Short mmCIF file of C-alpha atoms in Angstrom, two decimals:
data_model
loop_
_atom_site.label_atom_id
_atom_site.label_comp_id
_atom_site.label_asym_id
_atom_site.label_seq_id
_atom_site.Cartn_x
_atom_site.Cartn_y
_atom_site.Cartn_z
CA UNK H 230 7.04 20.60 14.12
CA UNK H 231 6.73 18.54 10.70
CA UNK H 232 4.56 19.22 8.04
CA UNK H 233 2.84 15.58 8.81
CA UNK H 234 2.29 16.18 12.04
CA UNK H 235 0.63 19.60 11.45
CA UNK H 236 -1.35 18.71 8.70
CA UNK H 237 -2.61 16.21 11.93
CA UNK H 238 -3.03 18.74 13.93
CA UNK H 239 -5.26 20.41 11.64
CA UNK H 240 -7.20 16.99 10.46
CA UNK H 241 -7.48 16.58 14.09
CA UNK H 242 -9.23 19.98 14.71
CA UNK H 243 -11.21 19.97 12.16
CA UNK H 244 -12.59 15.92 12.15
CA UNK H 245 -11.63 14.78 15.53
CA UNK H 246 -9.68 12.35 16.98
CA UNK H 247 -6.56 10.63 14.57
CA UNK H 248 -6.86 7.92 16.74
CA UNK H 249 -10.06 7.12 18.11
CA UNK H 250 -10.67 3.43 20.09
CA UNK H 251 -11.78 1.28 17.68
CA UNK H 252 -14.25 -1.61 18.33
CA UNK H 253 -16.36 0.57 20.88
CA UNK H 254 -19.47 -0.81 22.46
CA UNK H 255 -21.97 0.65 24.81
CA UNK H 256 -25.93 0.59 25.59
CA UNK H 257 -28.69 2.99 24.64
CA UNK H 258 -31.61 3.85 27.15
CA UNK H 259 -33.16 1.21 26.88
CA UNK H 260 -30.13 -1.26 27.34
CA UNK H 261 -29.79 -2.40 23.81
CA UNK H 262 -25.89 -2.80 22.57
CA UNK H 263 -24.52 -0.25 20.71
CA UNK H 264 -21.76 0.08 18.50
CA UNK H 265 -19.49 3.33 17.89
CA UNK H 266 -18.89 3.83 14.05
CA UNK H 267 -15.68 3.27 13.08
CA UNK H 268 -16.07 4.14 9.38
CA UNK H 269 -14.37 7.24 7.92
CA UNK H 270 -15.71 10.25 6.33
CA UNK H 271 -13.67 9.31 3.11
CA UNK H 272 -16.02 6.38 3.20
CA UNK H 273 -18.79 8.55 3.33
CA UNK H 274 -18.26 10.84 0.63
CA UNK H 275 -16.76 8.40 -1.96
CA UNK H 276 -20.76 6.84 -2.17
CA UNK H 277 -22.60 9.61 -2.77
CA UNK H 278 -22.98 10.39 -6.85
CA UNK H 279 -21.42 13.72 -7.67
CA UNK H 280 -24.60 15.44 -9.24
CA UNK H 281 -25.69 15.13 -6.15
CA UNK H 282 -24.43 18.51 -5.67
CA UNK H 283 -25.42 20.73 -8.32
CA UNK H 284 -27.30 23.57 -6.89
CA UNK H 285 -29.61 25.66 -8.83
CA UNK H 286 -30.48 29.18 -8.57
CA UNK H 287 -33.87 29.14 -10.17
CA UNK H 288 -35.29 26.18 -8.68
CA UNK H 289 -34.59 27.41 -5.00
CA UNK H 290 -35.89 30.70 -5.78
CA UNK H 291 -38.76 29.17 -7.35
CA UNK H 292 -40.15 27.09 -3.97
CA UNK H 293 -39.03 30.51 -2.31
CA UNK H 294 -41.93 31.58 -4.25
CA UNK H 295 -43.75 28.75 -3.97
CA UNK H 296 -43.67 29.01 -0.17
CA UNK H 297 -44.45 32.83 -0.20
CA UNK H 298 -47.01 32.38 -2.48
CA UNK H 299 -49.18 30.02 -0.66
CA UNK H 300 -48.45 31.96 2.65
CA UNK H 301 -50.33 35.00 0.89
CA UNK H 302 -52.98 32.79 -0.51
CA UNK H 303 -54.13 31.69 2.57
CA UNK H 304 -54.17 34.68 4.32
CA UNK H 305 -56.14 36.29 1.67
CA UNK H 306 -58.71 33.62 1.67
CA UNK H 307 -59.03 33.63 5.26
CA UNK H 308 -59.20 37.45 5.32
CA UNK H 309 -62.22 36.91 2.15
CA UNK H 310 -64.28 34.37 4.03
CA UNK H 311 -64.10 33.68 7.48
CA UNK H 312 -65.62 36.61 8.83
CA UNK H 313 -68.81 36.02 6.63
CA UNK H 314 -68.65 32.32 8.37
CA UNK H 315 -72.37 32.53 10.38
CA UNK H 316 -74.48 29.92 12.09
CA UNK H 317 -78.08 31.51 12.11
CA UNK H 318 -79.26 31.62 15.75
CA UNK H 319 -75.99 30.57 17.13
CA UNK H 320 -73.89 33.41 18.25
CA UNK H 321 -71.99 31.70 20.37
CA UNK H 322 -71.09 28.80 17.94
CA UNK H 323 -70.26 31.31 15.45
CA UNK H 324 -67.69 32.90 17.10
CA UNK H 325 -66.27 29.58 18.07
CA UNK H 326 -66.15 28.66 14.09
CA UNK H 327 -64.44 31.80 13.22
CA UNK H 328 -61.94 31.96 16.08
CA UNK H 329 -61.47 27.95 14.60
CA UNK H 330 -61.09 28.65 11.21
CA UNK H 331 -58.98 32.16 11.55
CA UNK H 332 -56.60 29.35 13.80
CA UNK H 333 -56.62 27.11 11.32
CA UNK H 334 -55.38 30.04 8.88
CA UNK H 335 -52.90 30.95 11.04
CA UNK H 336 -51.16 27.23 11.19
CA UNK H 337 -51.36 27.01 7.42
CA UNK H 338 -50.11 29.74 6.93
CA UNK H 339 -46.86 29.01 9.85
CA UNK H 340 -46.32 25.57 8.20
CA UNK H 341 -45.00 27.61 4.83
CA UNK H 342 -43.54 29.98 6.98
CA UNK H 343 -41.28 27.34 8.72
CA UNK H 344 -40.70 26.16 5.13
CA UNK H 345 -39.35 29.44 4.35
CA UNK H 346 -37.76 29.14 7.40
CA UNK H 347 -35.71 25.52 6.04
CA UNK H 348 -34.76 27.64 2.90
CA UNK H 349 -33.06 30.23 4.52
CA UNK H 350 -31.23 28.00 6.26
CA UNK H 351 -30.35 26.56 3.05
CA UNK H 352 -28.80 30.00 2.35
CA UNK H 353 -26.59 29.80 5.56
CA UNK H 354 -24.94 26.70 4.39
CA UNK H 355 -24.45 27.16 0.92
CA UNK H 356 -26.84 24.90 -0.49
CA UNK H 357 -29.19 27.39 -2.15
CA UNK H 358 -27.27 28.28 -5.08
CA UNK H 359 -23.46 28.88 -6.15
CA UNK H 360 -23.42 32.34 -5.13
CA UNK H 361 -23.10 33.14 -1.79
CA UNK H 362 -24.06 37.09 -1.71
CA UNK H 363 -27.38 35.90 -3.16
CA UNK H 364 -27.39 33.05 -0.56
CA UNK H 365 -26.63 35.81 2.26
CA UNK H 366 -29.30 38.44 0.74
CA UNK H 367 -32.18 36.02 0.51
CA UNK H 368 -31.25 34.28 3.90
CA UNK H 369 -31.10 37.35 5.77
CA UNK H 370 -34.20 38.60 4.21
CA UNK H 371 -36.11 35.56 4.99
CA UNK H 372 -34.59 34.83 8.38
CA UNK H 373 -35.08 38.46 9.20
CA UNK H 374 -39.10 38.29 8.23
CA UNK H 375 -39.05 35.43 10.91
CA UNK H 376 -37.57 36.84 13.59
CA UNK H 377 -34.07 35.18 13.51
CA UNK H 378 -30.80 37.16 13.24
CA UNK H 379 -29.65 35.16 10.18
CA UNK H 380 -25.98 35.47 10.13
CA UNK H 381 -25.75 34.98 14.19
CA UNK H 382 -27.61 31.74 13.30
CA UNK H 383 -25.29 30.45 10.57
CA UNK H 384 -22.56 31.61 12.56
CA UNK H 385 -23.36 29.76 15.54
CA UNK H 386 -25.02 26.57 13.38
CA UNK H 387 -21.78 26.21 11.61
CA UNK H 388 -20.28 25.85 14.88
CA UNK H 389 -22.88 23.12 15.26
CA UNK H 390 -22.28 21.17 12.28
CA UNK H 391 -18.41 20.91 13.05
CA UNK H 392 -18.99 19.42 16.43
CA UNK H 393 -22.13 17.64 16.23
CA UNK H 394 -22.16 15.09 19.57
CA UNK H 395 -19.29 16.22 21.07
CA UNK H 396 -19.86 17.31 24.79
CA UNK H 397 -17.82 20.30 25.00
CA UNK H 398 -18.01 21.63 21.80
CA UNK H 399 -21.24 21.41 19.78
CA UNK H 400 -23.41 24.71 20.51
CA UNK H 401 -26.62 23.51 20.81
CA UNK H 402 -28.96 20.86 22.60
CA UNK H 403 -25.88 20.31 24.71
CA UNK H 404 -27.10 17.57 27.45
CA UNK H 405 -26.73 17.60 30.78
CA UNK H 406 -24.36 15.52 32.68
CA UNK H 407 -25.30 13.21 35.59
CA UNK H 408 -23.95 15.54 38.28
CA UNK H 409 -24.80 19.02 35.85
CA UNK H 410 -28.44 17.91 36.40
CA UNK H 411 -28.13 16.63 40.15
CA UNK H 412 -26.46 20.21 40.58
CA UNK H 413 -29.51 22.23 38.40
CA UNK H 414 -32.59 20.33 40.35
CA UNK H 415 -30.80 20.27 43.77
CA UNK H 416 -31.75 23.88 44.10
CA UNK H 417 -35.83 22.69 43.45
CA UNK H 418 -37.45 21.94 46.62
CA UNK H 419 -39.03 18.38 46.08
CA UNK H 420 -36.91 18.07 42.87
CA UNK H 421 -37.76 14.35 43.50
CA UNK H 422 -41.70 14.17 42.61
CA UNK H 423 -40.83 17.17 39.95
CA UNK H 424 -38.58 14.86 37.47
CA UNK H 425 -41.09 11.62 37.62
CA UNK H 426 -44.37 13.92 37.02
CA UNK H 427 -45.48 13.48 33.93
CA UNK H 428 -47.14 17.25 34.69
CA UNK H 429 -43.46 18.73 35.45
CA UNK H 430 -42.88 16.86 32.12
CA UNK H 431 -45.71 18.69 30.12
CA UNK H 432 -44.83 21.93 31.50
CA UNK H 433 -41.13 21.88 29.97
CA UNK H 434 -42.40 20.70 26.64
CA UNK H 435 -44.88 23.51 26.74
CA UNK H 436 -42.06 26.15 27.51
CA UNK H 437 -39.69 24.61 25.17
CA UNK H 438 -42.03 24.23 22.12
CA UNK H 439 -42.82 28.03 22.47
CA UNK H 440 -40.64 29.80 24.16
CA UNK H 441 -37.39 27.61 23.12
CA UNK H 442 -36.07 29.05 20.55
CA UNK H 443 -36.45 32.72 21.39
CA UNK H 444 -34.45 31.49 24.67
CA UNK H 445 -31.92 30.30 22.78
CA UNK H 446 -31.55 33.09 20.98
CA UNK H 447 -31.39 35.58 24.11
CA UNK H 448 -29.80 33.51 26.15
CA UNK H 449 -27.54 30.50 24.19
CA UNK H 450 -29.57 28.00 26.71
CA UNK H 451 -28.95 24.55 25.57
CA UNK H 452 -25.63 25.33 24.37
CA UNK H 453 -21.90 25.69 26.02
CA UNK H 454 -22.35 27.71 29.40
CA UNK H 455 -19.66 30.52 29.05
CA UNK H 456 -20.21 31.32 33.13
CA UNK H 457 -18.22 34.18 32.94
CA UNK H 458 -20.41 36.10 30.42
CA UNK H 459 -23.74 37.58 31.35
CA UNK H 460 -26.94 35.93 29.57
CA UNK H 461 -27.19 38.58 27.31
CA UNK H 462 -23.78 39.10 26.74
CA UNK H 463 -23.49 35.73 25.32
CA UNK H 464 -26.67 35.94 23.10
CA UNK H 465 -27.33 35.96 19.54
CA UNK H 466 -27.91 39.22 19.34
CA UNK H 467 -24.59 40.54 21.18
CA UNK H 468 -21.44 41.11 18.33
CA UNK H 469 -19.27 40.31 20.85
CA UNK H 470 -20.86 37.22 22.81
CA UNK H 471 -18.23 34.27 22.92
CA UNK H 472 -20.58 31.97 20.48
CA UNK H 473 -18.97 33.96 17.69
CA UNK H 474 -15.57 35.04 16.56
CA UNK H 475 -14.31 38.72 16.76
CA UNK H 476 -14.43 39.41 12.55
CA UNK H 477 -18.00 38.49 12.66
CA UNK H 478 -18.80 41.05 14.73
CA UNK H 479 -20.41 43.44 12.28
CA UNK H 480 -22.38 40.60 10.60
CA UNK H 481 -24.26 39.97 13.93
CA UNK H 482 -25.06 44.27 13.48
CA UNK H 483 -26.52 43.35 10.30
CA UNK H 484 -28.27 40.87 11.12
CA UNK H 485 -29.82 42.53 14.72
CA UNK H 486 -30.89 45.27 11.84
CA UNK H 487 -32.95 42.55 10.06
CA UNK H 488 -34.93 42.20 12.89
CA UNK H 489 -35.37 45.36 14.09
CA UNK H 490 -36.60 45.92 10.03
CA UNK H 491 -39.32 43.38 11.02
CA UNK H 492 -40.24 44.67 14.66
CA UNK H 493 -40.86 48.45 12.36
CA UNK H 494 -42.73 46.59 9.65
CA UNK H 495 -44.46 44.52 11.98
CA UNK H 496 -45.63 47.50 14.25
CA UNK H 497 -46.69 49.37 10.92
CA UNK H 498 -48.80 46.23 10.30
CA UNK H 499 -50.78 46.74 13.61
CA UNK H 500 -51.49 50.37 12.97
CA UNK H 501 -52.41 50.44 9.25
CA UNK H 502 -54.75 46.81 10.00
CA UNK H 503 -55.09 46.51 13.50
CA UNK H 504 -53.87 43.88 16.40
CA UNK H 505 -56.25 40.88 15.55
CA UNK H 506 -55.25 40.99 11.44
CA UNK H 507 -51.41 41.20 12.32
CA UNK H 508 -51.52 38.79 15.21
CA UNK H 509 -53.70 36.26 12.64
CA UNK H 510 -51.16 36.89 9.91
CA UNK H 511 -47.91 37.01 11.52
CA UNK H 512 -47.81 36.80 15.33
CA UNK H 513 -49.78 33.13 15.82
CA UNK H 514 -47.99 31.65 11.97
CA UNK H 515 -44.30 32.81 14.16
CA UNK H 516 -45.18 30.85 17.09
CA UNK H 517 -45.71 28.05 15.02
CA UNK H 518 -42.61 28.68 13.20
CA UNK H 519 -41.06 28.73 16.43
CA UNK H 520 -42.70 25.46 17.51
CA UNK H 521 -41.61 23.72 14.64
CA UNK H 522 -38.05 24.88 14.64
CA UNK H 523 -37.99 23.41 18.19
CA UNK H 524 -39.96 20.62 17.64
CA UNK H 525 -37.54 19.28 14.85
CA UNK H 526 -34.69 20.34 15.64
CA UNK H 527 -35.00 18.62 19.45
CA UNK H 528 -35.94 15.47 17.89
CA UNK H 529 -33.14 15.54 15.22
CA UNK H 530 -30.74 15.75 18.00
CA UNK H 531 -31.91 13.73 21.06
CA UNK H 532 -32.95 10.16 21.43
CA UNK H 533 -32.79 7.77 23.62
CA UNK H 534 -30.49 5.68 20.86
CA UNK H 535 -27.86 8.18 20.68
CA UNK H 536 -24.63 9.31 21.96
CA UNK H 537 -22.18 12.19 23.02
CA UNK H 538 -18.92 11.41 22.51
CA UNK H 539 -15.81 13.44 24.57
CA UNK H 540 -13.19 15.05 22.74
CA UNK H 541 -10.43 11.56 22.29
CA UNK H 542 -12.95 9.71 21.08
CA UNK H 543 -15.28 12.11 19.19
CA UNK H 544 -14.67 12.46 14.87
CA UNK H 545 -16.81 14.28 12.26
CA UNK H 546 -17.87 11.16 11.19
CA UNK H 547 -19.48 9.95 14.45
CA UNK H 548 -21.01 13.02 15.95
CA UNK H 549 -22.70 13.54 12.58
CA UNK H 550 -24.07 9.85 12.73
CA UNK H 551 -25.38 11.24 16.54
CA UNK H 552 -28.22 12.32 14.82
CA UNK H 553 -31.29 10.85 13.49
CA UNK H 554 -33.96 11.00 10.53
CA UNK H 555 -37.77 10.60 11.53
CA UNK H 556 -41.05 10.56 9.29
CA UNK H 557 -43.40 13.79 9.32
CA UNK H 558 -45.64 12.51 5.80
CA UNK H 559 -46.75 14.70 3.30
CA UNK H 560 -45.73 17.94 5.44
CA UNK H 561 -41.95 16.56 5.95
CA UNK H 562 -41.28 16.22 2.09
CA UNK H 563 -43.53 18.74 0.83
CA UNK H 564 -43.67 21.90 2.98
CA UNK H 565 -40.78 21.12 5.06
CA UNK H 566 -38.83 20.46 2.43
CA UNK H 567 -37.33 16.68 3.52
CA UNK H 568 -35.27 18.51 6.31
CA UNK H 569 -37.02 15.99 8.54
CA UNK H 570 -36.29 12.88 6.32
CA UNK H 571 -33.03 14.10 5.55
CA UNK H 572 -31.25 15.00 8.53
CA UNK H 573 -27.95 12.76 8.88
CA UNK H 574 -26.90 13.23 5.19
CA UNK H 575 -27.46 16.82 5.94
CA UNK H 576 -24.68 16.71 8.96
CA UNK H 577 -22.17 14.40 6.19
CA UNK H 578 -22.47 17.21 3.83
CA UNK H 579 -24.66 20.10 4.42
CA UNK H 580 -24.09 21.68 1.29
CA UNK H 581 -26.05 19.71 -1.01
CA UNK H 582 -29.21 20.63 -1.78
CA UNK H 583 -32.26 19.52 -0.33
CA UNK H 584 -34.11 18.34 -3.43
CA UNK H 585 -31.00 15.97 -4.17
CA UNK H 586 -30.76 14.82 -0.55
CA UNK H 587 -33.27 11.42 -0.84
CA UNK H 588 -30.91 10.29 -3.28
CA UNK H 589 -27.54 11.59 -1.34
CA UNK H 590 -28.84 9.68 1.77
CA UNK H 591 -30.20 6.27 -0.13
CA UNK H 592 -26.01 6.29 -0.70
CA UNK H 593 -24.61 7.10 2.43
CA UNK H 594 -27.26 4.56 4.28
CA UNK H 595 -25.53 1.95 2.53
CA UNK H 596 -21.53 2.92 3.95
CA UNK H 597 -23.21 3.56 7.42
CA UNK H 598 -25.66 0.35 7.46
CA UNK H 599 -26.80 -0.56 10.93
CA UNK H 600 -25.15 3.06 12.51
CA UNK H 601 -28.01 5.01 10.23
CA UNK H 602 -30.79 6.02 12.82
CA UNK H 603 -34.34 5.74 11.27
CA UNK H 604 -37.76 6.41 13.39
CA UNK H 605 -41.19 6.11 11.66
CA UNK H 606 -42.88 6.64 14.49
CA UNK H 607 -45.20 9.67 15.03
CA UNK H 608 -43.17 12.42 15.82
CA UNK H 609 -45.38 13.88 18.63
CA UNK H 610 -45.24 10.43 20.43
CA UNK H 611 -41.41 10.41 20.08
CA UNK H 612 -40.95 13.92 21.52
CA UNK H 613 -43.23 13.04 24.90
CA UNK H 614 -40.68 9.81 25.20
CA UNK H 615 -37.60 11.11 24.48
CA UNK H 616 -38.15 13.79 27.18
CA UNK H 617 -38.95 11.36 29.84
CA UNK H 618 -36.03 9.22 28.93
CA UNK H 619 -33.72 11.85 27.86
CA UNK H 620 -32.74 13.94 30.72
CA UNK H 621 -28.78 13.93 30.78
CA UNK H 622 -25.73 11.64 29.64
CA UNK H 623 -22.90 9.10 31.51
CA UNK H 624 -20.36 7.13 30.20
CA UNK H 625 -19.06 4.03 31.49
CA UNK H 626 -16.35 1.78 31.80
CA UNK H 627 -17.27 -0.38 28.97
CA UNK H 628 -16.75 2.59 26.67
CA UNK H 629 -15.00 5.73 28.20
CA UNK H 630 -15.44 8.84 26.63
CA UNK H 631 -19.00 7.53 25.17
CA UNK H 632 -22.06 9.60 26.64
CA UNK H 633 -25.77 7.86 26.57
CA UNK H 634 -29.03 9.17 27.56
CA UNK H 635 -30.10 8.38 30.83
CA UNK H 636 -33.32 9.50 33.43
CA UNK H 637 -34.38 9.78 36.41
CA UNK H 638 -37.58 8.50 35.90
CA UNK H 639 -37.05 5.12 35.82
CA UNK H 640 -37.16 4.22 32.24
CA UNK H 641 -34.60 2.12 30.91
CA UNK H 642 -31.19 1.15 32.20
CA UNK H 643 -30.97 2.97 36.07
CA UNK H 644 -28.38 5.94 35.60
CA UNK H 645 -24.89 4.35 37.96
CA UNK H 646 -24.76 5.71 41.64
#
C-alpha cells in the first residue's frame, strides 16, 4: 500500500468519508429541504482567530471557585434561616414554606453544581488549562463529587466527539431506526395508543430527566448495543466493557474509586448531620445535576432539524454540524458556563476554552452559514416537541445514507411504509 493511500486511510478513519456525495438534499420533520454540508473542516478551522485558544490555569480554577463558593454559600444560608422561617398560627403553611424554601436551596445550589459539572468536563477535553495531570486531578475530583466516573466519561465522550451523527459509531443518544423501534414497541401490548399519548410521552421524559443519566452510566442505554455483552458488563463502571479500549482499563479503576470516595463521604455526611441535611445538600442538588446533564445534553443532540448520517457519507465536519445551539438566558452564560450557547463550535474544536467560545463560534457561523442550527426558543417547550417528533430515523432515496427524525405520532412528514 502507498504512503497516499494510507495517509487516506487514516484521514478517512479519523474524519470520515474522502469522498462523500456532494450536493445532498433531504427533508427535516417537518418537511422543510435540507441541505448536507459540503464544507471542509480546513474551512472551519482557518476562521477561527488563533487566541482563541489560549487556555488559562488561573482563570478556570478561579470559576472552579467561583462555582464552589456559591454552592457553600447557599447552603449555609439556607441551613442559617429557613428553619427559623414561621407563620404565627399557621402550622401547616409553615411547613409548606420551609419544605419550599429548603427546595429552592437545593436547586440553587444543583444549578452550580451542574456548573461544576461543565468544568470538569472541560478537564476531560483539554480545555481547562495546558496541563493535563492538573486537568485529570481536578476533573476526577469534581466529576467524582458528582457521582460520575470521570475518566470512563471522557473516555467514552471522546468516542462521542469523533463520531458525532454517525449511526453506528457515535456512543451516545444513538436513535432508533424505523424497524429498531417497530422491533422495541412490538413487544408492548397496545404499543399503538402508548406512542400517540401524550401521558406515555410524559412518563419517558420523567424517567429520562432523572433517571437518564445514571442509566447510561450502568447500562450504556442510548448508545451502540454490544448484544453480546451483559448490561453491566458494558457499563461505565466495568474496565473491561467494550465502550473502552483495553489500556484504559485501570483508568476506569480509578475513576470507580472516585465514586466510591463520594458514596464513603457521602454516608459520613448522613451520620455526622443526619438524612434530611445531606439529602438537602447533596442528594436533591445531584438530581438536579442529573436533570440538567440530561436535559442539555438531549437537546444538544436531537431535533427534529437534524440528521444521522451512515458511514460513506458521514465526515467530522457534518456529524459535528448534527448538533445544535439553543438559548437558556442568564443561567446558560453565567452558571452554565455558555455550554448551552456554545455547543457546535464545541464539536469543531472542543479544546478551546469556554470563555473564548462566543467569539470562536461568531467565526465558524460565518464558514457554516445556513448549516449552523440556532433555537431561541424555551428550552422546556423544545424538549416536550422534540420527543413527540423525535422517535427514530430513515433515509430515503433522495439522499441515501442520510438519517432524519421521524414519529409515529403523526407530526410532520408520515415515516415511509
Amino acid at each position: 500500500m502507498s504512503t497516499t493511500e494510507t495517509s487516506l486511510k487514516q484521514r478517512g478513519a479519523q474524519f470520515g468519508s474522502t469522498n462523500p456525495t456532494a450536493g445532498l438534499k433531504t427533508t427535516t420533520t417537518m418537511g422543510k429541504e435540507f441541505k448536507v454540508p459540503d464544507y471542509t473542516m480546513k474551512d472551519i478551522l482557518s476562521a477561527i482567530p488563533k487566541h482563541c485558544y489560549e487556555r488559562s490555569l488561573v482563570r478556570s480554577l478561579g470559576y472552579v471557585v467561583r462555582d464552589i463558593f456559591f454552592m457553600c454559600l447557599i447552603f449555609w444560608t439556607g441551613n442559617k434561616f429557613i428553619p427559623q422561617v414561621q407563620i404565627d398560627g399557621y402550622e401547616t403553611a409553615s411547613w409548606v414554606a420551609r419544605g419550599a424554601l429548603w427546595m429552592l436551596m437545593s436547586y440553587g445550589i444543583g444549578l452550580f453544581g451542574f456548573g461544576l459539572w461543565i468544568l470538569a468536563h472541560e478537564c476531560g477535553h483539554g480545555a481547562f488549562s495546558d496541563y493535563q495531570n492538573i486537568n485529570d486531578f481536578v476533573g476526577w475530583v469534581l466529576h467524582s463529587y458528582l457521582w460520575v466516573p470521570y475518566f470512563s466519561w471522557k473516555f467514552s465522550h471522546s468516542k462521542h466527539h469523533k463520531a458525532t451523527g454517525h449511526l453506528t459509531r457515535d456512543t451516545v443518544f444513538v436513535p432508533y431506526t424505523k424497524k429498531e423501534w417497530l422491533e422495541k414497541h412490538n413487544v408492548l401490548k397496545a404499543s399503538e395508543l402508548l406512542e400517540e399519548s401524550p401521558i406515555y410521552t410524559l412518563a419517558v421524559l420523567i424517567f429520562q430527566q432523572l433517571g437518564g443519566l445514571q442509566f447510561y452510566l450502568a447500562t450504556n442505554a442510548t448508545g451502540q448495543p454490544h448484544p453480546n455483552h451483559s448490561w453491566f458488563a458494558k457499563s461505565h463502571y466495568a474496565p473491561s466493557s467494550p465502550v473502552f479500549d483495553p489500556h484504559h482499563y485501570w483508568f476506569i479503576v480509578l475513576s470507580d474509586i472516585g465514586v466510591g470516595i463520594t458514596a464513603f463521604v457521602v454516608y459520613q455526611w448522613y451520620k455526622h448531620f443526619g438524612l434530611f441535611n445531606m439529602m438537602v445538600g447533596w442528594f436533591v442538588p445531584w438530581l438536579w445535576v442529573n436533570h440538567w446533564l440530561v436535559f442539555v445534553t438531549f437537546l444538544q443532540h436531537t431535533d427534529s432539524t437534524m440528521p444521522h448520517y451512515a458511514n460513506d457519507e458521514w465526515t467530522f465536519a457534518r456529524g459535528a454540524a448534527a448538533t445544535i445551539d439553543r438559548n437558556f438566558g442568564f443561567i446558560g452564560q453565567h452558571i452554565f458556563h455558555d455550554i448551552i450557547e456554545t455547543h457546535v463550535l464545541h464539536h469543531y474544536v472542543s479544546r478551546i476554552p469556554f470563555y473564548n467560545a462566543r467569539e470562536a463560534s461568531a467565526a465558524i457561523q460565518k464558514v457554516m452559514g445556513t448549516h449552523y442550527r440556532y433555537e431561541g426558543e424555551s428550552m422546556w417547550v423544545s424538549l416536550w416537541k422534540t420527543l413527540r417528533m423525535c422517535q427514530f430515523v430513515e433515509d430515503n432515496s433522495s439522499a441515501p445514507g442520510v438519517f432524519m427524525y421521524r414519529n409515529s405520532n403523526g407530526i410532520g412528514v408520515k415515516a415511509l411504509d
